[in-house]
Amino acid sequence: MNAYSTTLAQYLEQHATDALASAITTLATASISISHLLDKGALAGIHGEAGNQNVQGEAQKKLDVISNDLLLSALTHNPHCAGVASEELDEISPANNDGTLLVTFDPLDGSSNIDINMTVGTIFSILPYHRQGQKACEDDFLQAGVNQVAAGYFIYGTSTMLALTLGRGVAMFSFDPSSQAYVLINDKVTINHSTQEYAINASNRRYWLPPVQEYIDGLVAGDTGVRGKDFNTRWVAAMIADVHRILIRGGVFMYPYDTKIAGKAGKLRLMYEANPMSFVIEQAGGASTDAVQRIMDITPTHIHQRVPVVLGAKEEVEYIKALHDKAGILANGDKA
Ligand code: F6P
């Protein structure tokens, strides 16, 4: 017997509108199916490539496609959902014209981890829809992250969990396989302002801007350098897992602007990854920028737009911004 008793359904009844509760329940139901498929692994025939590329030019895994189809079908049948946008699909899918919500999702973040039995997850963001009675189009989705009414992620790790914000803090739920329900384990997740742990793919160092190189050099120098303390690196190569670690025990995560691929302003997607994770991180007391500007203030120009991301412990996010300010450059290397 444990001390936890509030289910996701009870939490939503107390804290969310009927429309939001319904959309989040639909997402949670789909996540349980995805979690079961992941549990079966190779036995469910989900390992390996699907044989196509997604809109981002990445090889799709079989479970990317299955998860995408599951979420898309469930959400487009939800009466409150006016439209859906998936990281895996070129175009948005209009749903129910009378709905009041738009949902964007990354069906399986970190999917290259599936074949090696490591953590993956589903990230979602919910925006308001204002043109009831009319068919949703891409322009309706192009809202800054500050407009999000809810966001979160389902993480499929050693256990399946949900981190959720409705704009009043962050709640963490754990999936209970015996009752098949998400159960509240922490209704006030908070991130420390300072940290000694950072996450970045350091193999990209030669492509970074000078302020990011300077920052990481300072961390690597540890107590012999400007920071005067030692830091540890952690990199799961699935944003969902790196962000989850930060919510649980602190840290800073970066996928900064780099010059590796011409014309790409960083690797992560604003609407499917950066905005929902920024909402969660800010609501837990952390900060999230593109290195200089608050991510949730960026008005998207395209649903598949990419942005540099620096998020987590406030002190580190501010320190990185100060290095860019000192160098007089923006997050993409332009002069400030
Ligand atoms: O969405 C892309 C993603 O898988 C993120 O989840 C993760 O943080 C990043 O790519 C890993 O990138 P890299 O391959 O450079 O380690």
Coordinates of C-alpha atoms and ligand atoms in Angstrom, one line a residue:
M1 CA 0.0 0.0 0.0
N2 CA 1.5 3.4 -0.9
A3 CA 0.5 6.9 0.0
Y4 CA -0.6 7.9 -3.4
S5 CA -4.3 7.9 -4.3
T6 CA -5.2 10.8 -6.6
T7 CA -5.7 9.6 -10.2
L8 CA -5.2 11.8 -13.2
A9 CA -9.0 11.7 -13.8
Q10 CA -9.6 13.1 -10.3
Y11 CA -6.8 15.7 -10.7
L12 CA -8.3 16.9 -14.0
E13 CA -11.8 17.1 -12.5
Q14 CA -10.4 19.5 -9.9
H15 CA -8.0 21.5 -12.0
A16 CA -9.0 21.5 -15.7
T17 CA -11.9 22.7 -17.9
D18 CA -14.0 19.9 -19.4
A19 CA -12.4 20.4 -22.8
L20 CA -8.9 20.3 -21.4
A21 CA -9.7 17.3 -19.2
S22 CA -11.1 15.5 -22.2
A23 CA -8.1 16.2 -24.5
I24 CA -5.6 15.2 -21.8
T25 CA -7.5 12.0 -21.1
T26 CA -7.4 11.2 -24.8
L27 CA -3.6 11.8 -24.9
A28 CA -3.2 9.7 -21.7
T29 CA -5.2 6.8 -23.2
A30 CA -3.1 6.8 -26.3
S31 CA 0.1 6.9 -24.2
I32 CA -1.0 3.8 -22.3
S33 CA -1.3 1.9 -25.7
I34 CA 2.2 3.2 -26.7
S35 CA 3.6 2.1 -23.3
H36 CA 2.2 -1.4 -23.8
L37 CA 3.8 -1.7 -27.2
L38 CA 7.1 -0.6 -25.8
D39 CA 6.8 -3.2 -23.0
K40 CA 6.4 -5.9 -25.6
G41 CA 9.4 -4.5 -27.6
A42 CA 10.7 -6.8 -30.4
L43 CA 7.8 -9.2 -29.7
A44 CA 5.4 -6.6 -30.9
G45 CA 7.4 -6.2 -34.1
I46 CA 8.1 -2.5 -33.4
H47 CA 11.9 -2.5 -33.7
G48 CA 13.6 -1.2 -36.8
E49 CA 12.9 1.3 -39.5
A50 CA 9.6 1.9 -41.1
G51 CA 11.3 2.6 -44.4
N52 CA 10.3 6.3 -44.8
Q53 CA 11.6 9.7 -43.8
N54 CA 9.6 12.2 -41.8
V55 CA 9.1 15.9 -42.8
Q56 CA 12.3 16.6 -40.8
G57 CA 14.3 14.3 -43.2
E58 CA 14.8 11.7 -40.4
A59 CA 14.4 7.9 -40.8
Q60 CA 11.1 7.0 -39.2
K61 CA 11.0 4.1 -36.8
K62 CA 8.1 1.7 -36.9
L63 CA 6.8 2.9 -33.5
D64 CA 7.1 6.6 -34.7
V65 CA 4.5 5.8 -37.3
I66 CA 2.3 3.6 -35.0
S67 CA 2.4 6.2 -32.2
N68 CA 1.6 9.0 -34.6
D69 CA -1.4 7.2 -36.1
L70 CA -2.7 6.3 -32.6
L71 CA -2.5 9.9 -31.3
L72 CA -3.8 11.4 -34.6
S73 CA -6.8 9.1 -34.8
A74 CA -7.7 9.5 -31.1
L75 CA -7.4 13.3 -31.1
T76 CA -9.2 14.0 -34.3
H77 CA -12.2 12.1 -32.9
N78 CA -12.2 14.2 -29.7
P79 CA -15.0 16.7 -30.0
H80 CA -13.0 19.5 -28.2
C81 CA -10.1 19.2 -30.6
A82 CA -10.3 21.6 -33.6
G83 CA -7.0 20.6 -35.1
V84 CA -3.8 18.5 -34.7
A85 CA -0.2 19.0 -35.8
S86 CA 2.4 16.3 -35.5
E87 CA 6.1 16.5 -35.8
E88 CA 5.9 13.5 -38.2
L89 CA 3.4 15.0 -40.6
D90 CA 4.0 17.8 -43.3
E91 CA 0.6 19.3 -42.8
I92 CA -1.8 20.0 -39.9
S93 CA -5.0 17.8 -39.6
P94 CA -8.2 19.7 -39.1
A95 CA -10.5 17.9 -36.7
N96 CA -13.8 19.2 -35.2
N97 CA -14.8 22.7 -36.3
D98 CA -16.6 23.4 -33.0
G99 CA -13.6 22.4 -30.9
T100 CA -11.8 25.0 -28.7
L101 CA -8.4 23.4 -28.6
L102 CA -5.5 22.7 -30.9
V103 CA -3.0 20.0 -30.0
T104 CA 0.6 19.6 -31.3
F105 CA 2.7 16.5 -30.5
D106 CA 6.0 14.7 -31.0
P107 CA 4.6 11.1 -30.9
L108 CA 7.9 9.5 -29.9
D109 CA 10.8 11.8 -28.9
G110 CA 14.2 10.1 -29.0
S111 CA 12.9 7.2 -31.1
S112 CA 16.4 6.1 -32.0
N113 CA 16.5 4.9 -28.4
I114 CA 13.8 2.2 -29.0
D115 CA 16.1 -0.4 -30.5
I116 CA 18.6 -0.1 -27.6
N117 CA 15.9 -0.4 -24.9
M118 CA 16.3 3.2 -23.6
T119 CA 14.0 6.0 -22.7
V120 CA 11.6 7.6 -25.2
G121 CA 8.5 9.7 -24.8
T122 CA 5.5 11.6 -26.2
I123 CA 5.5 15.4 -25.9
F124 CA 2.4 17.5 -26.3
S125 CA 1.2 21.1 -26.3
I126 CA -2.3 22.5 -26.2
L127 CA -3.2 25.9 -27.7
P128 CA -6.6 27.7 -27.8
Y129 CA -8.7 27.7 -31.0
H130 CA -10.7 30.8 -31.6
R131 CA -12.5 30.3 -35.0
Q132 CA -15.3 27.9 -34.0
G133 CA -17.4 26.8 -36.8
Q134 CA -14.6 27.1 -39.3
K135 CA -12.0 24.5 -40.4
A136 CA -8.6 24.9 -38.6
C137 CA -5.6 25.7 -40.8
E138 CA -1.9 26.1 -40.2
D139 CA -2.1 29.8 -39.4
D140 CA -4.3 28.9 -36.4
F141 CA -1.3 27.0 -34.9
L142 CA 1.2 29.8 -35.3
Q143 CA 0.8 31.1 -31.8
A144 CA 3.6 32.0 -29.4
G145 CA 4.2 29.5 -26.6
V146 CA 2.9 31.9 -24.0
N147 CA -0.6 31.1 -25.4
Q148 CA -0.3 27.4 -24.4
V149 CA -3.1 26.3 -22.0
A150 CA -1.5 23.0 -21.1
A151 CA 1.7 21.0 -22.0
G152 CA 3.6 18.0 -20.8
Y153 CA 5.1 14.7 -21.7
F154 CA 4.6 11.0 -21.2
I155 CA 7.9 9.3 -20.5
Y156 CA 8.4 5.6 -21.2
G157 CA 11.4 4.8 -19.0
T158 CA 11.9 2.2 -16.2
S159 CA 8.3 3.2 -15.4
T160 CA 5.8 5.3 -17.4
M161 CA 5.2 8.8 -16.1
L162 CA 3.4 12.0 -17.0
A163 CA 4.6 15.5 -16.3
L164 CA 1.8 18.0 -16.8
T165 CA 1.3 21.7 -16.5
L166 CA -2.0 23.6 -16.8
G167 CA -0.2 26.9 -16.2
R168 CA -0.3 26.7 -12.4
G169 CA 2.8 24.6 -11.5
V170 CA 3.8 21.1 -12.7
A171 CA 2.3 17.9 -11.5
M172 CA 4.0 14.5 -11.9
F173 CA 2.1 11.2 -12.3
S174 CA 3.3 7.6 -12.4
F175 CA 1.4 5.0 -14.4
D176 CA 0.2 2.1 -12.2
P177 CA 0.2 -1.1 -14.2
S178 CA -2.2 -2.8 -11.8
S179 CA -5.0 -0.2 -12.0
Q180 CA -4.0 1.0 -15.5
A181 CA -4.2 4.6 -14.3
Y182 CA -1.9 7.6 -13.9
V183 CA -1.5 8.4 -10.2
L184 CA -0.3 11.7 -8.8
I185 CA 3.1 11.5 -7.1
N186 CA 4.1 15.2 -6.8
D187 CA 1.8 18.2 -7.3
K188 CA 4.5 20.8 -7.0
V189 CA 7.6 19.9 -9.0
T190 CA 10.4 22.5 -8.6
I191 CA 13.8 23.0 -10.1
N192 CA 16.8 24.4 -8.2
H193 CA 18.1 27.7 -9.5
S194 CA 21.7 26.5 -9.4
T195 CA 23.3 23.2 -10.6
Q196 CA 26.5 21.3 -11.2
E197 CA 25.1 19.1 -14.0
Y198 CA 24.8 20.0 -17.7
A199 CA 23.6 18.2 -20.9
I200 CA 24.9 19.0 -24.4
N201 CA 26.2 17.0 -27.4
A202 CA 29.8 18.1 -27.1
S203 CA 30.8 16.5 -30.4
N204 CA 29.3 19.6 -32.1
R205 CA 31.7 21.9 -30.3
R206 CA 33.4 23.2 -33.5
Y207 CA 30.0 24.2 -34.9
W208 CA 28.9 26.3 -31.9
L209 CA 29.1 30.1 -31.5
P210 CA 31.9 31.5 -29.4
P211 CA 29.8 32.2 -26.3
V212 CA 28.6 28.6 -26.1
Q213 CA 32.2 27.4 -26.5
E214 CA 33.3 29.7 -23.8
Y215 CA 30.5 28.6 -21.5
I216 CA 31.3 24.8 -21.9
D217 CA 35.0 25.5 -21.6
G218 CA 34.2 27.1 -18.2
L219 CA 32.2 24.1 -17.1
V220 CA 34.9 21.6 -18.2
A221 CA 37.6 23.6 -16.4
G222 CA 35.6 22.9 -13.2
D223 CA 37.1 24.3 -10.0
T224 CA 40.3 25.3 -11.8
G225 CA 38.3 27.8 -14.1
V226 CA 36.1 30.8 -13.9
R227 CA 33.2 29.0 -12.4
G228 CA 35.2 27.8 -9.4
K229 CA 33.3 24.5 -9.1
D230 CA 33.2 21.1 -10.8
F231 CA 30.4 20.1 -13.2
N232 CA 29.2 16.7 -14.5
T233 CA 28.0 16.0 -18.1
R234 CA 24.9 13.9 -18.7
W235 CA 23.4 13.3 -22.2
V236 CA 20.7 10.7 -23.0
A237 CA 20.2 11.9 -26.6
A238 CA 16.5 12.1 -26.0
M239 CA 15.3 15.5 -25.0
I240 CA 12.5 14.0 -23.0
A241 CA 14.9 12.1 -20.8
D242 CA 17.3 15.0 -20.3
V243 CA 14.4 17.3 -19.4
H244 CA 12.9 14.7 -17.0
R245 CA 16.2 14.4 -15.2
I246 CA 16.3 18.2 -14.8
L247 CA 12.8 18.2 -13.4
I248 CA 13.8 15.5 -10.9
R249 CA 17.2 16.6 -9.8
G250 CA 18.1 19.8 -11.6
G251 CA 20.6 20.7 -14.3
V252 CA 20.8 22.7 -17.6
F253 CA 20.1 21.3 -21.1
M254 CA 21.3 22.8 -24.3
Y255 CA 20.8 22.2 -28.0
P256 CA 22.3 25.5 -29.1
Y257 CA 22.5 27.0 -32.6
D258 CA 25.2 25.4 -34.6
T259 CA 26.5 25.7 -38.2
K260 CA 26.5 21.9 -38.8
I261 CA 23.6 22.0 -41.2
A262 CA 23.3 25.2 -43.2
G263 CA 19.9 26.9 -42.8
K264 CA 18.9 25.0 -39.6
A265 CA 18.6 27.2 -36.6
G266 CA 19.4 24.4 -34.1
K267 CA 17.9 20.9 -34.1
L268 CA 14.8 21.0 -31.9
R269 CA 11.4 22.0 -33.1
L270 CA 9.7 25.0 -31.5
M271 CA 6.1 23.7 -31.6
Y272 CA 6.6 20.0 -30.7
E273 CA 9.6 20.1 -28.3
A274 CA 10.8 23.6 -27.3
N275 CA 7.5 25.2 -26.4
P276 CA 5.9 22.4 -24.4
M277 CA 9.2 21.7 -22.5
S278 CA 9.7 25.5 -21.9
F279 CA 6.2 25.7 -20.4
V280 CA 6.9 22.8 -18.1
I281 CA 10.4 24.0 -17.1
E282 CA 9.2 27.6 -16.4
Q283 CA 6.2 26.4 -14.4
A284 CA 8.7 24.3 -12.3
G285 CA 10.7 27.5 -11.5
G286 CA 13.3 27.1 -14.3
A287 CA 14.0 29.2 -17.3
S288 CA 14.1 28.5 -21.1
T289 CA 15.6 30.6 -23.9
D290 CA 17.1 30.2 -27.3
A291 CA 20.3 31.4 -25.5
V292 CA 19.1 35.0 -25.5
Q293 CA 15.4 35.4 -25.9
R294 CA 12.6 33.6 -23.9
I295 CA 11.4 30.7 -26.2
M296 CA 7.7 31.1 -25.3
D297 CA 7.8 34.7 -26.7
I298 CA 8.8 33.5 -30.2
T299 CA 5.9 33.8 -32.7
P300 CA 6.3 30.8 -35.1
T301 CA 6.5 31.4 -38.8
H302 CA 6.1 27.7 -39.7
I303 CA 4.8 24.7 -37.8
H304 CA 8.0 22.8 -38.3
Q305 CA 10.3 25.7 -37.3
R306 CA 13.5 24.8 -35.4
V307 CA 15.1 26.8 -32.5
P308 CA 18.2 26.8 -30.4
V309 CA 17.3 25.7 -26.8
V310 CA 18.9 26.4 -23.4
L311 CA 16.7 25.4 -20.5
G312 CA 16.8 24.4 -16.8
A313 CA 18.4 26.0 -13.8
K314 CA 17.9 29.8 -13.9
E315 CA 21.4 30.7 -12.9
E316 CA 22.9 28.8 -15.8
V317 CA 20.4 30.0 -18.4
E318 CA 21.0 33.6 -17.3
Y319 CA 24.8 33.1 -17.3
I320 CA 24.6 31.8 -21.0
K321 CA 22.5 34.8 -22.0
A322 CA 25.1 37.2 -20.3
L323 CA 27.9 35.6 -22.3
H324 CA 25.9 36.3 -25.6
D325 CA 25.1 39.8 -24.4
K326 CA 28.8 40.4 -23.6
A327 CA 29.9 39.2 -27.1
G328 CA 27.1 41.3 -28.6
I329 CA 25.6 38.4 -30.6
L330 CA 22.2 36.9 -30.9
A331 CA 21.4 33.1 -30.5
N332 CA 22.0 32.6 -34.2
G333 CA 25.3 34.5 -34.4
D334 CA 23.8 37.7 -35.8
K335 CA 25.1 41.0 -34.2
A336 CA 22.9 42.1 -31.4
Ligands
F6P1 O1 14.4 15.6 -31.5 C1 15.6 15.2 -31.7 C2 16.4 14.6 -30.6 O2 16.3 13.2 -30.6 C3 16.2 15.1 -29.1 O3 15.2 14.4 -28.4 C4 17.6 15.0 -28.5 O4 17.8 15.9 -27.5 C5 18.5 15.2 -29.7 O5 17.7 14.9 -30.9 C6 19.7 14.3 -29.7 O6 20.6 14.8 -30.7 P1 22.0 14.2 -31.0 O7 21.7 13.2 -32.0 O8 22.8 15.4 -31.5 O9 22.6 13.6 -29.8

